[in-house]
PDB file of C-alpha atoms in Angstrom:
ATOM      1  CA  UNK A  22      34.911 -38.339 -35.262  1.00 68.00           C
ATOM      2  CA  UNK A  23      38.668 -37.588 -35.401  1.00 74.00           C
ATOM      3  CA  UNK A  24      38.102 -34.361 -37.324  1.00 82.00           C
ATOM      4  CA  UNK A  25      35.477 -33.254 -34.812  1.00 88.00           C
ATOM      5  CA  UNK A  26      37.830 -33.869 -31.888  1.00 85.00           C
ATOM      6  CA  UNK A  27      40.630 -32.080 -33.729  1.00 79.00           C
ATOM      7  CA  UNK A  28      38.372 -29.112 -34.389  1.00 81.00           C
ATOM      8  CA  UNK A  29      37.377 -28.907 -30.740  1.00 85.00           C
ATOM      9  CA  UNK A  30      41.025 -29.032 -29.675  1.00 81.00           C
ATOM     10  CA  UNK A  31      41.896 -26.225 -32.102  1.00 76.00           C
ATOM     11  CA  UNK A  32      39.029 -24.122 -30.730  1.00 81.00           C
ATOM     12  CA  UNK A  33      40.251 -24.769 -27.189  1.00 81.00           C
ATOM     13  CA  UNK A  34      43.777 -23.672 -28.070  1.00 74.00           C
ATOM     14  CA  UNK A  35      42.545 -20.546 -29.834  1.00 74.00           C
ATOM     15  CA  UNK A  36      40.421 -19.643 -26.819  1.00 78.00           C
ATOM     16  CA  UNK A  37      43.155 -20.063 -24.196  1.00 76.00           C
ATOM     17  CA  UNK A  38      46.401 -19.285 -26.039  1.00 73.00           C
ATOM     18  CA  UNK A  39      47.671 -16.194 -27.773  1.00 72.00           C
ATOM     19  CA  UNK A  40      48.907 -15.964 -31.340  1.00 69.00           C
ATOM     20  CA  UNK A  41      52.599 -16.206 -30.477  1.00 72.00           C
ATOM     21  CA  UNK A  42      52.079 -19.368 -28.449  1.00 74.00           C
ATOM     22  CA  UNK A  43      50.215 -20.991 -31.338  1.00 73.00           C
ATOM     23  CA  UNK A  44      53.140 -20.163 -33.632  1.00 73.00           C
ATOM     24  CA  UNK A  45      55.567 -21.793 -31.213  1.00 75.00           C
ATOM     25  CA  UNK A  46      53.308 -24.844 -30.938  1.00 77.00           C
ATOM     26  CA  UNK A  47      53.278 -25.218 -34.719  1.00 75.00           C
ATOM     27  CA  UNK A  48      57.066 -24.937 -34.917  1.00 76.00           C
ATOM     28  CA  UNK A  49      57.528 -27.405 -32.071  1.00 78.00           C
ATOM     29  CA  UNK A  50      55.137 -29.841 -33.751  1.00 82.00           C
ATOM     30  CA  UNK A  51      57.254 -29.621 -36.917  1.00 80.00           C
ATOM     31  CA  UNK A  52      60.429 -30.382 -34.964  1.00 81.00           C
ATOM     32  CA  UNK A  53      58.833 -33.344 -33.167  1.00 85.00           C
ATOM     33  CA  UNK A  54      57.352 -34.720 -36.388  1.00 86.00           C
ATOM     34  CA  UNK A  55      60.745 -34.582 -38.081  1.00 85.00           C
ATOM     35  CA  UNK A  56      62.387 -36.360 -35.148  1.00 87.00           C
ATOM     36  CA  UNK A  57      59.685 -39.035 -35.349  1.00 90.00           C
ATOM     37  CA  UNK A  58      60.314 -39.384 -39.094  1.00 88.00           C
ATOM     38  CA  UNK A  59      64.015 -39.907 -38.479  1.00 89.00           C
ATOM     39  CA  UNK A  60      63.317 -42.644 -35.936  1.00 92.00           C
ATOM     40  CA  UNK A  61      60.515 -44.405 -37.814  1.00 92.00           C
ATOM     41  CA  UNK A  62      61.404 -43.923 -41.474  1.00 91.00           C
ATOM     42  CA  UNK A  63      65.136 -43.184 -41.586  1.00 89.00           C
ATOM     43  CA  UNK A  64      64.621 -39.605 -42.788  1.00 85.00           C
ATOM     44  CA  UNK A  65      67.949 -37.753 -43.203  1.00 89.00           C
ATOM     45  CA  UNK A  66      68.222 -34.213 -41.857  1.00 87.00           C
ATOM     46  CA  UNK A  67      70.824 -31.517 -42.478  1.00 89.00           C
ATOM     47  CA  UNK A  68      72.596 -28.986 -40.283  1.00 92.00           C
ATOM     48  CA  UNK A  69      70.043 -26.272 -41.125  1.00 89.00           C
ATOM     49  CA  UNK A  70      67.367 -28.338 -39.365  1.00 83.00           C
ATOM     50  CA  UNK A  71      69.489 -28.496 -36.209  1.00 85.00           C
ATOM     51  CA  UNK A  72      70.025 -24.737 -36.273  1.00 90.00           C
ATOM     52  CA  UNK A  73      66.304 -24.110 -36.772  1.00 85.00           C
ATOM     53  CA  UNK A  74      65.391 -26.607 -34.039  1.00 81.00           C
ATOM     54  CA  UNK A  75      67.761 -24.912 -31.614  1.00 86.00           C
ATOM     55  CA  UNK A  76      66.216 -21.507 -32.375  1.00 87.00           C
ATOM     56  CA  UNK A  77      62.653 -22.821 -32.004  1.00 80.00           C
ATOM     57  CA  UNK A  78      63.300 -24.624 -28.735  1.00 79.00           C
ATOM     58  CA  UNK A  79      65.345 -21.753 -27.290  1.00 81.00           C
ATOM     59  CA  UNK A  80      62.776 -19.111 -28.172  1.00 80.00           C
ATOM     60  CA  UNK A  81      59.968 -21.273 -26.783  1.00 76.00           C
ATOM     61  CA  UNK A  82      61.794 -21.679 -23.487  1.00 76.00           C
ATOM     62  CA  UNK A  83      62.561 -17.952 -23.299  1.00 76.00           C
ATOM     63  CA  UNK A  84      58.971 -16.996 -24.106  1.00 75.00           C
ATOM     64  CA  UNK A  85      57.582 -19.433 -21.542  1.00 70.00           C
ATOM     65  CA  UNK A  86      59.886 -18.119 -18.824  1.00 71.00           C
ATOM     66  CA  UNK A  87      61.717 -21.413 -18.300  1.00 67.00           C
ATOM     67  CA  UNK A  88      65.011 -19.729 -19.214  1.00 66.00           C
ATOM     68  CA  UNK A  89      66.183 -16.319 -18.036  1.00 71.00           C
ATOM     69  CA  UNK A  90      68.626 -14.097 -19.871  1.00 71.00           C
ATOM     70  CA  UNK A  91      71.507 -12.686 -17.793  1.00 73.00           C
ATOM     71  CA  UNK A  92      70.949  -9.102 -16.763  1.00 71.00           C
ATOM     72  CA  UNK A  93      68.133  -7.208 -15.117  1.00 74.00           C
ATOM     73  CA  UNK A  94      66.776  -5.470 -18.224  1.00 68.00           C
ATOM     74  CA  UNK A  95      65.822  -8.729 -19.996  1.00 68.00           C
ATOM     75  CA  UNK A  96      63.875 -10.131 -17.052  1.00 68.00           C
ATOM     76  CA  UNK A  97      61.818  -7.167 -15.854  1.00 73.00           C
ATOM     77  CA  UNK A  98      58.152  -6.772 -16.687  1.00 70.00           C
ATOM     78  CA  UNK A  99      57.656  -3.699 -18.928  1.00 67.00           C
ATOM     79  CA  UNK A 100      54.032  -3.293 -17.864  1.00 69.00           C
ATOM     80  CA  UNK A 101      54.680  -3.506 -14.128  1.00 67.00           C
ATOM     81  CA  UNK A 102      55.292   0.213 -13.512  1.00 64.00           C
ATOM     82  CA  UNK A 103      53.003   1.580 -16.230  1.00 61.00           C
ATOM     83  CA  UNK A 104      50.358   4.032 -15.079  1.00 59.00           C
ATOM     84  CA  UNK A 105      47.009   3.660 -16.832  1.00 59.00           C
ATOM     85  CA  UNK A 106      45.316   6.846 -17.944  1.00 54.00           C
TER      86      UNK A 106
END
């Protein structure tokens, strides 16, 4: 039953999310699993994990639009003024 529910959830994500978002979700799941391992099992992490976690979380927030970069060029929509042929 658990595998069936997991399969349905994966199909739902594939249907409604793009490839980049699925990559971010996988990376975020890795970060959260590691944090859970530290709390539950005493797993020791190194500085490279913190650097990678910062990059994953920062890129996820930038991609989702929760953070804005300073400057007009970073925040404009490139497809807004495009004329379709």
